[in-house]
GROMACS .gro file of C-alpha atoms in nm:
model
  245
    1MET     CA    1   8.088  -9.689  -5.438
    2LEU     CA    2   7.874  -9.948  -5.592
    3LYS     CA    3   7.813 -10.132  -5.295
    4ASP     CA    4   7.718  -9.777  -5.130
    5ILE     CA    5   7.422  -9.773  -5.320
    6LEU     CA    6   7.371 -10.091  -5.380
    7ALA     CA    7   7.122 -10.077  -5.097
    8GLY     CA    8   6.893  -9.787  -5.216
    9LEU     CA    9   6.769  -9.969  -5.512
   10LYS     CA   10   6.544 -10.107  -5.318
   11THR     CA   11   6.374  -9.749  -5.219
   12LEU     CA   12   6.290  -9.519  -5.499
   13THR     CA   13   6.045  -9.369  -5.402
   14LEU     CA   14   5.765  -9.344  -5.747
   15GLY     CA   15   5.756  -9.673  -5.783
   16ARG     CA   16   5.351  -9.688  -5.822
   17THR     CA   17   5.309  -9.690  -6.195
   18ARG     CA   18   5.496  -9.748  -6.518
   19THR     CA   19   5.364  -9.484  -6.720
   20ALA     CA   20   5.577  -9.156  -6.854
   21THR     CA   21   5.919  -9.348  -6.745
   22GLY     CA   22   6.179  -9.087  -6.856
   23GLU     CA   23   5.947  -8.810  -6.660
   24ARG     CA   24   5.973  -9.016  -6.334
   25ARG     CA   25   6.337  -9.073  -6.366
   26ARG     CA   26   6.376  -8.727  -6.266
   27LEU     CA   27   6.167  -8.735  -5.920
   28VAL     CA   28   6.372  -9.082  -5.827
   29ARG     CA   29   6.539  -8.998  -5.521
   30LEU     CA   30   6.750  -9.289  -5.422
   31LYS     CA   31   6.804  -9.388  -5.046
   32CYS     CA   32   7.191  -9.467  -5.000
   33ARG     CA   33   7.426  -9.460  -4.683
   34TYR     CA   34   7.774  -9.255  -4.885
   35ARG     CA   35   8.054  -9.098  -4.682
   36VAL     CA   36   8.149  -8.753  -4.830
   37THR     CA   37   8.327  -8.421  -4.698
   38CYS     CA   38   8.174  -8.106  -4.759
   39GLU     CA   39   8.416  -7.766  -4.758
   40MET     CA   40   8.265  -7.419  -4.690
   41GLU     CA   41   8.481  -7.084  -4.728
   42ARG     CA   42   8.674  -7.104  -4.390
   43SER     CA   43   8.594  -7.474  -4.241
   44ALA     CA   44   8.531  -7.860  -4.343
   45PHE     CA   45   8.328  -8.151  -4.218
   46ARG     CA   46   8.237  -8.523  -4.282
   47ALA     CA   47   7.864  -8.553  -4.410
   48VAL     CA   48   7.702  -8.942  -4.475
   49VAL     CA   49   7.474  -8.873  -4.777
   50VAL     CA   50   7.137  -9.049  -4.753
   51ASP     CA   51   6.922  -8.977  -5.049
   52ILE     CA   52   7.051  -8.848  -5.386
   53SER     CA   53   6.873  -8.729  -5.688
   54VAL     CA   54   6.987  -8.557  -6.009
   55GLN     CA   55   6.823  -8.215  -5.845
   56GLY     CA   56   7.035  -8.263  -5.457
   57LEU     CA   57   7.116  -8.453  -5.231
   58ARG     CA   58   7.004  -8.474  -4.904
   59LEU     CA   59   7.319  -8.466  -4.625
   60GLU     CA   60   7.319  -8.604  -4.254
   61ILE     CA   61   7.558  -8.337  -4.069
   62PRO     CA   62   7.761  -8.343  -3.777
   63GLU     CA   63   7.643  -7.915  -3.771
   64ARG     CA   64   7.366  -7.728  -3.829
   65LEU     CA   65   7.411  -7.494  -4.162
   66LYS     CA   66   7.250  -7.135  -4.317
   67ARG     CA   67   7.061  -7.160  -4.607
   68GLY     CA   68   7.262  -7.048  -4.867
   69GLN     CA   69   7.567  -7.165  -4.773
   70VAL     CA   70   7.720  -7.285  -5.044
   71LEU     CA   71   7.921  -7.621  -5.011
   72HIS     CA   72   8.201  -7.803  -5.172
   73VAL     CA   73   8.050  -8.213  -5.204
   74THR     CA   74   8.342  -8.466  -5.227
   75TYR     CA   75   8.283  -8.859  -5.230
   76ILE     CA   76   8.570  -9.030  -4.988
   77GLY     CA   77   8.401  -9.378  -4.962
   78ASP     CA   78   8.675  -9.523  -5.221
   79PRO     CA   79   9.010  -9.355  -5.216
   80THR     CA   80   9.100  -9.522  -5.561
   81PHE     CA   81   8.799  -9.281  -5.664
   82THR     CA   82   8.924  -8.949  -5.752
   83MET     CA   83   8.661  -8.726  -5.937
   84GLY     CA   84   8.618  -8.355  -5.756
   85SER     CA   85   8.340  -8.171  -5.608
   86VAL     CA   86   8.048  -8.074  -5.701
   87ARG     CA   87   7.916  -7.739  -5.577
   88CYS     CA   88   7.571  -7.708  -5.396
   89VAL     CA   89   7.395  -7.473  -5.207
   90VAL     CA   90   7.227  -7.573  -4.885
   91ASN     CA   91   6.768  -7.526  -4.931
   92TRP     CA   92   6.737  -7.645  -4.604
   93THR     CA   93   6.838  -7.749  -4.218
   94ARG     CA   94   6.574  -7.945  -4.005
   95ARG     CA   95   6.636  -8.238  -3.694
   96THR     CA   96   6.527  -8.568  -3.782
   97LEU     CA   97   6.198  -8.718  -3.548
   98GLN     CA   98   6.509  -8.987  -3.490
   99GLY     CA   99   6.782  -8.690  -3.344
  100HIS     CA  100   6.971  -8.696  -3.672
  101LEU     CA  101   7.075  -8.313  -3.818
  102GLU     CA  102   7.029  -8.290  -4.206
  103ALA     CA  103   7.021  -8.063  -4.449
  104GLY     CA  104   6.865  -8.027  -4.821
  105LEU     CA  105   7.127  -7.943  -5.084
  106ARG     CA  106   7.042  -7.879  -5.488
  107TYR     CA  107   7.311  -7.898  -5.726
  108GLU     CA  108   7.474  -7.519  -5.817
  109ASP     CA  109   7.749  -7.629  -6.069
  110LEU     CA  110   7.829  -7.611  -6.427
  111GLU     CA  111   7.620  -7.922  -6.614
  112SER     CA  112   7.983  -7.963  -6.811
  113ASN     CA  113   8.143  -8.020  -6.434
  114LEU     CA  114   7.803  -8.213  -6.343
  115ALA     CA  115   7.872  -8.463  -6.645
  116ARG     CA  116   8.154  -8.572  -6.527
  117SER     CA  117   8.124  -8.578  -6.150
  118TRP     CA  118   8.116  -8.877  -5.898
  119VAL     CA  119   7.738  -8.787  -5.843
  120LYS     CA  120   7.663  -8.858  -6.282
  121VAL     CA  121   7.847  -9.190  -6.159
  122ILE     CA  122   7.593  -9.298  -5.894
  123LEU     CA  123   7.298  -9.190  -6.105
  124ARG     CA  124   7.422  -9.384  -6.409
  125GLU     CA  125   7.424  -9.694  -6.227
  126LEU     CA  126   7.066  -9.669  -6.224
  127GLY     CA  127   6.959  -9.702  -6.565
  128PHE     CA  128   6.993  -9.271  -6.608
  129ASP     CA  129   7.031  -9.140  -6.928
  130ALA     CA  130   7.410  -9.103  -6.924
  131VAL     CA  131   7.411  -8.803  -7.206
  132ASN     CA  132   7.094  -8.645  -7.042
  133ILE     CA  133   7.121  -8.673  -6.657
  134PHE     CA  134   7.182  -8.293  -6.601
  135GLN     CA  135   7.101  -8.139  -6.940
  136ARG     CA  136   6.826  -7.986  -6.667
  137ARG     CA  137   6.769  -7.667  -6.879
  138LYS     CA  138   6.642  -7.897  -7.092
  139ALA     CA  139   6.460  -8.102  -6.924
  140ARG     CA  140   6.107  -8.241  -7.083
  141ARG     CA  141   5.801  -8.031  -6.976
  142VAL     CA  142   5.480  -8.103  -6.975
  143VAL     CA  143   5.225  -7.894  -7.150
  144ALA     CA  144   4.959  -7.803  -6.843
  145MET     CA  145   4.718  -7.522  -6.913
  146LEU     CA  146   4.613  -7.507  -6.535
  147ASP     CA  147   4.522  -7.278  -6.358
  148VAL     CA  148   4.716  -7.114  -6.025
  149GLN     CA  149   4.754  -6.943  -5.718
  150LEU     CA  150   5.033  -6.721  -5.657
  151ARG     CA  151   5.099  -6.591  -5.326
  152LEU     CA  152   5.344  -6.287  -5.286
  153PRO     CA  153   5.507  -6.110  -4.930
  154GLY     CA  154   5.304  -5.786  -4.882
  155ARG     CA  155   5.063  -5.853  -5.155
  156THR     CA  156   4.716  -6.006  -5.214
  157GLU     CA  157   4.668  -6.314  -5.462
  158LEU     CA  158   4.755  -6.311  -5.800
  159ASN     CA  159   4.621  -6.503  -6.059
  160ALA     CA  160   4.805  -6.711  -6.323
  161ARG     CA  161   4.841  -6.984  -6.557
  162VAL     CA  162   5.050  -7.231  -6.588
  163LEU     CA  163   5.172  -7.342  -6.961
  164ASN     CA  164   5.376  -7.618  -6.835
  165LEU     CA  165   5.478  -7.788  -6.571
  166GLY     CA  166   5.839  -7.971  -6.449
  167VAL     CA  167   6.025  -8.127  -6.188
  168GLY     CA  168   6.235  -7.849  -6.191
  169GLY     CA  169   5.959  -7.559  -6.229
  170ALA     CA  170   5.722  -7.438  -6.454
  171LEU     CA  171   5.624  -7.124  -6.706
  172LEU     CA  172   5.355  -6.902  -6.605
  173GLN     CA  173   5.158  -6.622  -6.733
  174THR     CA  174   5.004  -6.369  -6.591
  175LEU     CA  175   4.859  -6.000  -6.666
  176ASP     CA  176   5.092  -5.862  -6.443
  177PRO     CA  177   5.502  -5.863  -6.388
  178LEU     CA  178   5.653  -6.116  -6.172
  179GLU     CA  179   6.050  -5.934  -6.010
  180ARG     CA  180   6.382  -6.146  -6.131
  181GLY     CA  181   6.492  -6.289  -5.841
  182GLN     CA  182   6.103  -6.249  -5.618
  183VAL     CA  183   6.047  -6.591  -5.426
  184LEU     CA  184   5.654  -6.679  -5.381
  185THR     CA  185   5.414  -6.964  -5.296
  186MET     CA  186   5.191  -7.130  -5.571
  187ASP     CA  187   4.877  -7.286  -5.507
  188LEU     CA  188   4.843  -7.628  -5.767
  189GLY     CA  189   4.522  -7.753  -5.808
  190PRO     CA  190   4.296  -7.919  -5.719
  191VAL     CA  191   4.259  -8.125  -6.024
  192LYS     CA  192   4.040  -8.465  -6.067
  193GLY     CA  193   4.140  -8.621  -5.745
  194LEU     CA  194   4.489  -8.479  -5.693
  195SER     CA  195   4.483  -8.220  -5.404
  196VAL     CA  196   4.655  -7.885  -5.407
  197LEU     CA  197   4.960  -7.859  -5.435
  198SER     CA  198   5.168  -7.574  -5.230
  199VAL     CA  199   5.568  -7.525  -5.373
  200SER     CA  200   5.771  -7.236  -5.324
  201ALA     CA  201   5.938  -7.111  -5.628
  202GLU     CA  202   6.147  -6.811  -5.739
  203VAL     CA  203   6.074  -6.591  -6.080
  204LEU     CA  204   6.392  -6.633  -6.261
  205THR     CA  205   6.272  -6.479  -6.608
  206CYS     CA  206   6.013  -6.269  -6.664
  207ARG     CA  207   5.922  -6.131  -6.988
  208TYR     CA  208   5.642  -5.938  -7.234
  209GLU     CA  209   5.456  -6.083  -7.517
  210PRO     CA  210   5.292  -5.714  -7.689
  211ARG     CA  211   5.065  -5.932  -7.941
  212ASN     CA  212   4.856  -6.153  -7.643
  213GLN     CA  213   4.931  -5.896  -7.353
  214PHE     CA  214   5.008  -6.136  -7.117
  215TRP     CA  215   5.331  -6.160  -6.962
  216PHE     CA  216   5.548  -6.510  -6.958
  217CYS     CA  217   5.772  -6.566  -6.590
  218GLY     CA  218   5.966  -6.888  -6.547
  219VAL     CA  219   5.997  -6.990  -6.255
  220ARG     CA  220   6.216  -7.250  -6.013
  221PHE     CA  221   6.116  -7.458  -5.779
  222ARG     CA  222   6.288  -7.462  -5.379
  223GLY     CA  223   6.347  -7.672  -5.166
  224LEU     CA  224   6.049  -7.944  -5.188
  225ALA     CA  225   5.994  -8.227  -4.949
  226ASP     CA  226   5.933  -8.539  -5.040
  227ARG     CA  227   5.548  -8.503  -5.043
  228GLN     CA  228   5.534  -8.229  -5.211
  229LEU     CA  229   5.759  -8.451  -5.474
  230ASP     CA  230   5.538  -8.700  -5.475
  231LEU     CA  231   5.194  -8.507  -5.548
  232LEU     CA  232   5.419  -8.299  -5.846
  233SER     CA  233   5.492  -8.614  -5.998
  234ARG     CA  234   5.114  -8.778  -5.950
  235TYR     CA  235   5.036  -8.384  -6.171
  236LEU     CA  236   5.248  -8.502  -6.431
  237ILE     CA  237   5.170  -8.852  -6.510
  238HIS     CA  238   4.809  -8.694  -6.477
  239LEU     CA  239   4.896  -8.460  -6.796
  240LEU     CA  240   5.110  -8.670  -6.918
  241LYS     CA  241   4.824  -8.925  -6.944
  242ASP     CA  242   4.628  -8.633  -7.096
  243THR     CA  243   4.833  -8.534  -7.406
  244VAL     CA  244   4.840  -8.837  -7.496
  245SER     CA  245   4.518  -8.984  -7.429
   0.00000   0.00000   0.00000
C-alpha cells in the first residue's frame, strides 16, 4: 500500500504557510493512484482513487454515478491487506478535460469503522494523528463572527452571522429558523483581501434561544471543489491569526 501513496506526498494542496498545522491537515488532499472496488446495491465495479482527504475520496470511474448513491469502497492494491470496506456517498460526477470520468465521494460511515479502516492507514502514513483522524464532530472550529448571506431556493436572501467555521461546516446565527435538511448557498466575505466564498451547505440542526431571540443552526458543507477548499483554508488561517494576535 505504501508504494501506492508515496507519489502523493509531493502534491499537498496547502503548502503556502506553516500557520495552524493541525487545522491545515484537515484541508489536505493527497493525490495518489491506487485500486479499489466499489459495491452498490446490485452491482460492483473497479475504480482508482486519485486523491484522498479526511473528508472523502475522488475516484476515476468507468461509468457515471448519481448524486446520493451509496458505495462500499474496498482497497484491493495489496492481496495481504484484509481491512473491510468504507461506506461513502456520491457528491458529484464529472468528466475531466482529459476525458476521464471522476466522482467525488464523502465518507458516510461510523467513526468507529473509519477509525479501523484502510483509509485511516493511508492517512496515518501522512502523519495525521492516529487517534483523532476521524473525530470530525469534535474537530476544531475557529471563532468567526463574520456576516454571511444565505440564498435559499424560492426565497430572498437572508442575512446571518457565522459564529464558528471549520472545514466541514459552520454554526450560523439567524433571525429566522432554517429547516433541517434544507440545502442553501452561503456567501461569506469578502474579508481583508479574500474574495467572496460561496459554498453549498445542508442544515443539520436548528434551535431557538429565547434569551437572545436568535436561531442557532449547524450546517454541513457539500461537495467543496478544490478552489473552494483552498479559499476556505485561507479564511481559516486568517481567522486563526486574528484569534492569536
